[in-house]
């Protein structure tokens, strides 16, 4: 993946900011300096966001694993991605939960705990214990904003971030809306299709209304 243009433009902008800081300093414009420093900090946090979308069981996680060269995300023939996963560069692999509640601190979890965050089958509706456990699980999932997966690989250097999303036909309206919010903010969107059923009616609608629009 050639991100030379992105990196070059980012470095050029950083250089321009440094020149502006020097001018503001020589003129004693403290307020302007403060604003420029805020912009510099924002630039540091700016990533090249690649969002991967598609309906359930289209192979999004398998595709991302192939890009990374390692089975970082759980994948199977059944739906497995139930939360937003942000894969970013890190010195070692680490899984960090971020919650929707602002006052709830991020939580580092183990790889095994992360693998448990997968879609589960509906309970036996004649079994009250299964129903209660199922509802508790759904409540827990709905409290998670996203999982930040830090992974050491050259692909993710220079501020590249891959965003793995739940199926676009997800019945969980909250997660569905989160998925749609990531697309307008992304620098590139990759839509994964099935080789045996290319572009269903719902995929065509999603492509037209959510990506191309």
CSV table of C-alpha atoms in Angstrom, one decimal:
chain,number,residue,atom,x,y,z
A,1,UNK,CA,0.0,0.0,0.0
A,2,UNK,CA,1.6,3.2,-1.2
A,3,UNK,CA,0.9,6.1,1.3
A,4,UNK,CA,3.8,8.3,0.1
A,5,UNK,CA,1.5,11.1,-0.9
A,6,UNK,CA,-0.3,11.1,2.5
A,7,UNK,CA,3.0,11.0,4.4
A,8,UNK,CA,4.5,13.7,2.1
A,9,UNK,CA,1.6,16.1,2.5
A,10,UNK,CA,1.5,15.5,6.3
A,11,UNK,CA,5.2,16.3,6.6
A,12,UNK,CA,4.8,19.4,4.4
A,13,UNK,CA,1.9,20.7,6.6
A,14,UNK,CA,4.0,20.0,9.7
A,15,UNK,CA,6.9,22.1,8.2
A,16,UNK,CA,4.5,24.9,7.4
A,17,UNK,CA,3.2,24.9,11.0
A,18,UNK,CA,6.8,25.1,12.3
A,19,UNK,CA,7.4,28.2,10.1
A,20,UNK,CA,4.2,29.8,11.3
A,21,UNK,CA,5.2,29.2,14.9
A,22,UNK,CA,8.5,30.9,14.3
A,23,UNK,CA,6.8,33.9,12.8
A,24,UNK,CA,4.1,34.1,15.6
A,25,UNK,CA,6.9,33.9,18.2
A,26,UNK,CA,8.9,36.7,16.6
A,27,UNK,CA,5.8,38.9,16.5
A,28,UNK,CA,4.8,38.0,20.1
A,29,UNK,CA,1.4,36.6,19.0
A,30,UNK,CA,0.9,34.2,21.9
A,31,UNK,CA,-2.7,33.4,21.2
A,32,UNK,CA,-1.8,32.5,17.6
A,33,UNK,CA,1.0,30.3,18.8
A,34,UNK,CA,-1.4,28.5,21.1
A,35,UNK,CA,-3.8,27.9,18.2
A,36,UNK,CA,-1.0,26.6,15.9
A,37,UNK,CA,0.2,24.2,18.6
A,38,UNK,CA,-3.3,22.8,18.9
A,39,UNK,CA,-3.2,22.2,15.1
A,40,UNK,CA,0.2,20.6,15.4
A,41,UNK,CA,-1.2,18.2,18.1
A,42,UNK,CA,-4.2,17.5,15.9
A,43,UNK,CA,-2.0,16.7,13.0
A,44,UNK,CA,0.0,14.2,15.1
A,45,UNK,CA,-3.3,12.3,15.9
A,46,UNK,CA,-4.4,12.3,12.2
A,47,UNK,CA,-4.3,8.8,10.8
A,48,UNK,CA,-4.9,7.4,7.3
A,49,UNK,CA,-8.2,5.5,8.0
A,50,UNK,CA,-9.1,2.5,6.0
A,51,UNK,CA,-12.6,1.2,6.8
A,52,UNK,CA,-13.5,-2.3,5.8
A,53,UNK,CA,-17.2,-2.9,5.4
A,54,UNK,CA,-19.5,-5.6,4.1
A,55,UNK,CA,-22.4,-7.8,5.2
A,56,UNK,CA,-22.1,-10.6,7.8
A,57,UNK,CA,-19.9,-13.6,6.8
A,58,UNK,CA,-18.4,-11.9,3.7
A,59,UNK,CA,-14.8,-12.5,5.0
A,60,UNK,CA,-13.9,-9.0,6.3
A,61,UNK,CA,-11.9,-10.3,9.2
A,62,UNK,CA,-10.2,-12.9,7.0
A,63,UNK,CA,-9.3,-10.2,4.5
A,64,UNK,CA,-7.8,-8.0,7.2
A,65,UNK,CA,-5.8,-11.0,8.6
A,66,UNK,CA,-4.4,-11.5,5.2
A,67,UNK,CA,-3.3,-7.9,5.0
A,68,UNK,CA,-1.6,-8.1,8.4
A,69,UNK,CA,0.0,-11.5,7.6
A,70,UNK,CA,-1.3,-13.0,10.9
A,71,UNK,CA,-4.7,-14.2,12.3
A,72,UNK,CA,-5.2,-11.1,14.6
A,73,UNK,CA,-9.0,-11.1,14.2
A,74,UNK,CA,-11.2,-14.2,14.9
A,75,UNK,CA,-12.7,-15.5,11.7
A,76,UNK,CA,-15.1,-18.2,10.8
A,77,UNK,CA,-17.9,-19.1,8.5
A,78,UNK,CA,-20.4,-17.7,10.9
A,79,UNK,CA,-20.6,-14.0,11.8
A,80,UNK,CA,-17.7,-13.1,14.2
A,81,UNK,CA,-17.2,-9.3,14.4
A,82,UNK,CA,-19.6,-7.8,16.9
A,83,UNK,CA,-17.8,-4.6,17.8
A,84,UNK,CA,-15.8,-2.0,15.9
A,85,UNK,CA,-12.1,-3.0,15.8
A,86,UNK,CA,-9.5,-0.4,15.2
A,87,UNK,CA,-6.1,-1.9,14.3
A,88,UNK,CA,-3.2,0.5,14.8
A,89,UNK,CA,0.6,0.2,15.1
A,90,UNK,CA,2.1,-0.8,18.4
A,91,UNK,CA,5.3,-2.3,19.7
A,92,UNK,CA,3.5,-5.5,20.7
A,93,UNK,CA,0.0,-6.9,20.3
A,94,UNK,CA,-2.5,-5.5,22.8
A,95,UNK,CA,-6.3,-5.3,23.0
A,96,UNK,CA,-7.9,-2.2,24.7
A,97,UNK,CA,-11.6,-1.8,25.2
A,98,UNK,CA,-13.1,1.7,24.8
A,99,UNK,CA,-16.5,2.3,26.2
A,100,UNK,CA,-19.4,4.5,25.1
A,101,UNK,CA,-19.6,6.1,28.5
A,102,UNK,CA,-17.1,9.0,28.7
A,103,UNK,CA,-16.5,8.4,32.4
A,104,UNK,CA,-15.6,4.8,32.0
A,105,UNK,CA,-11.8,4.2,31.6
A,106,UNK,CA,-10.4,2.1,28.8
A,107,UNK,CA,-9.6,-1.5,29.8
A,108,UNK,CA,-6.8,-3.7,28.6
A,109,UNK,CA,-8.0,-7.3,28.0
A,110,UNK,CA,-6.3,-10.5,27.0
A,111,UNK,CA,-6.3,-12.1,23.6
A,112,UNK,CA,-8.6,-14.8,24.9
A,113,UNK,CA,-11.1,-12.3,26.3
A,114,UNK,CA,-11.0,-10.5,22.9
A,115,UNK,CA,-11.9,-13.7,21.1
A,116,UNK,CA,-14.9,-14.1,23.3
A,117,UNK,CA,-16.4,-10.9,21.7
A,118,UNK,CA,-18.0,-12.8,18.9
A,119,UNK,CA,-21.5,-13.2,17.7
A,120,UNK,CA,-23.5,-15.8,19.6
A,121,UNK,CA,-26.5,-17.9,18.6
A,122,UNK,CA,-29.9,-16.9,19.9
A,123,UNK,CA,-30.9,-18.6,23.1
A,124,UNK,CA,-33.5,-21.3,23.7
A,125,UNK,CA,-36.5,-19.0,24.4
A,126,UNK,CA,-38.0,-21.7,26.6
A,127,UNK,CA,-34.9,-21.5,28.8
A,128,UNK,CA,-35.0,-18.4,31.1
A,129,UNK,CA,-31.4,-18.8,32.2
A,130,UNK,CA,-30.2,-18.8,28.6
A,131,UNK,CA,-32.3,-15.8,27.8
A,132,UNK,CA,-30.9,-13.8,30.8
A,133,UNK,CA,-27.3,-14.7,29.9
A,134,UNK,CA,-27.9,-13.7,26.3
A,135,UNK,CA,-29.4,-10.3,27.2
A,136,UNK,CA,-26.6,-9.6,29.6
A,137,UNK,CA,-24.1,-10.3,26.9
A,138,UNK,CA,-25.9,-8.0,24.5
A,139,UNK,CA,-25.9,-5.2,27.1
A,140,UNK,CA,-22.2,-5.7,27.6
A,141,UNK,CA,-21.5,-5.5,23.8
A,142,UNK,CA,-23.7,-2.4,23.5
A,143,UNK,CA,-21.5,-0.6,26.1
A,144,UNK,CA,-18.4,-1.0,24.0
A,145,UNK,CA,-17.5,1.8,21.6
A,146,UNK,CA,-14.6,-0.1,20.0
A,147,UNK,CA,-11.6,-2.2,20.6
A,148,UNK,CA,-8.2,-0.8,19.8
A,149,UNK,CA,-5.9,-3.6,18.6
A,150,UNK,CA,-2.2,-2.6,18.7
A,151,UNK,CA,-0.2,-4.7,16.3
A,152,UNK,CA,3.5,-4.4,15.2
A,153,UNK,CA,3.6,-4.4,11.4
A,154,UNK,CA,5.1,-2.1,8.7
A,155,UNK,CA,1.6,-1.8,7.1
A,156,UNK,CA,0.4,0.3,10.0
A,157,UNK,CA,3.3,2.6,10.3
A,158,UNK,CA,3.0,6.3,9.3
A,159,UNK,CA,-0.4,6.6,11.0
A,160,UNK,CA,-2.3,4.0,9.1
A,161,UNK,CA,-5.4,2.7,10.9
A,162,UNK,CA,-7.6,-0.2,9.7
A,163,UNK,CA,-11.2,-0.3,11.0
A,164,UNK,CA,-13.0,-3.6,11.0
A,165,UNK,CA,-16.8,-3.2,11.3
A,166,UNK,CA,-19.7,-5.5,12.1
A,167,UNK,CA,-21.9,-6.6,9.2
A,168,UNK,CA,-23.8,-3.8,7.4
A,169,UNK,CA,-26.9,-5.9,7.8
A,170,UNK,CA,-26.5,-6.0,11.6
A,171,UNK,CA,-29.8,-5.8,13.4
A,172,UNK,CA,-28.2,-3.9,16.3
A,173,UNK,CA,-29.2,-0.4,15.3
A,174,UNK,CA,-26.7,1.3,17.6
A,175,UNK,CA,-23.7,-0.6,16.1
A,176,UNK,CA,-25.1,-0.2,12.6
A,177,UNK,CA,-25.2,3.6,13.0
A,178,UNK,CA,-21.6,3.6,14.4
A,179,UNK,CA,-20.6,1.6,11.3
A,180,UNK,CA,-22.1,4.3,9.0
A,181,UNK,CA,-20.5,7.1,10.9
A,182,UNK,CA,-17.0,5.8,10.2
A,183,UNK,CA,-17.4,5.8,6.4
A,184,UNK,CA,-17.6,9.6,5.9
A,185,UNK,CA,-14.5,10.0,8.1
A,186,UNK,CA,-12.4,7.4,6.3
A,187,UNK,CA,-9.7,8.0,3.7
A,188,UNK,CA,-10.5,4.8,1.9
A,189,UNK,CA,-13.3,2.3,2.1
A,190,UNK,CA,-13.0,-1.4,1.1
A,191,UNK,CA,-16.2,-3.3,0.6
A,192,UNK,CA,-15.9,-7.0,0.8
A,193,UNK,CA,-18.2,-9.1,-1.3
A,194,UNK,CA,-19.0,-12.8,-1.7
A,195,UNK,CA,-17.5,-14.5,-4.7
A,196,UNK,CA,-20.6,-16.7,-5.0
A,197,UNK,CA,-23.2,-14.0,-4.6
A,198,UNK,CA,-21.8,-10.7,-5.9
A,199,UNK,CA,-23.8,-7.6,-5.0
A,200,UNK,CA,-27.2,-8.5,-3.4
A,201,UNK,CA,-29.9,-5.9,-3.4
A,202,UNK,CA,-29.0,-4.8,0.1
A,203,UNK,CA,-25.3,-4.5,-0.9
A,204,UNK,CA,-26.2,-2.4,-3.9
A,205,UNK,CA,-28.3,-0.1,-1.7
A,206,UNK,CA,-25.5,0.2,0.9
A,207,UNK,CA,-23.0,0.9,-1.8
A,208,UNK,CA,-25.1,3.7,-3.4
A,209,UNK,CA,-26.5,5.3,-0.2
A,210,UNK,CA,-23.7,4.9,2.3
A,211,UNK,CA,-20.4,4.8,0.3
A,212,UNK,CA,-20.9,6.5,-3.1
A,213,UNK,CA,-23.2,9.1,-1.6
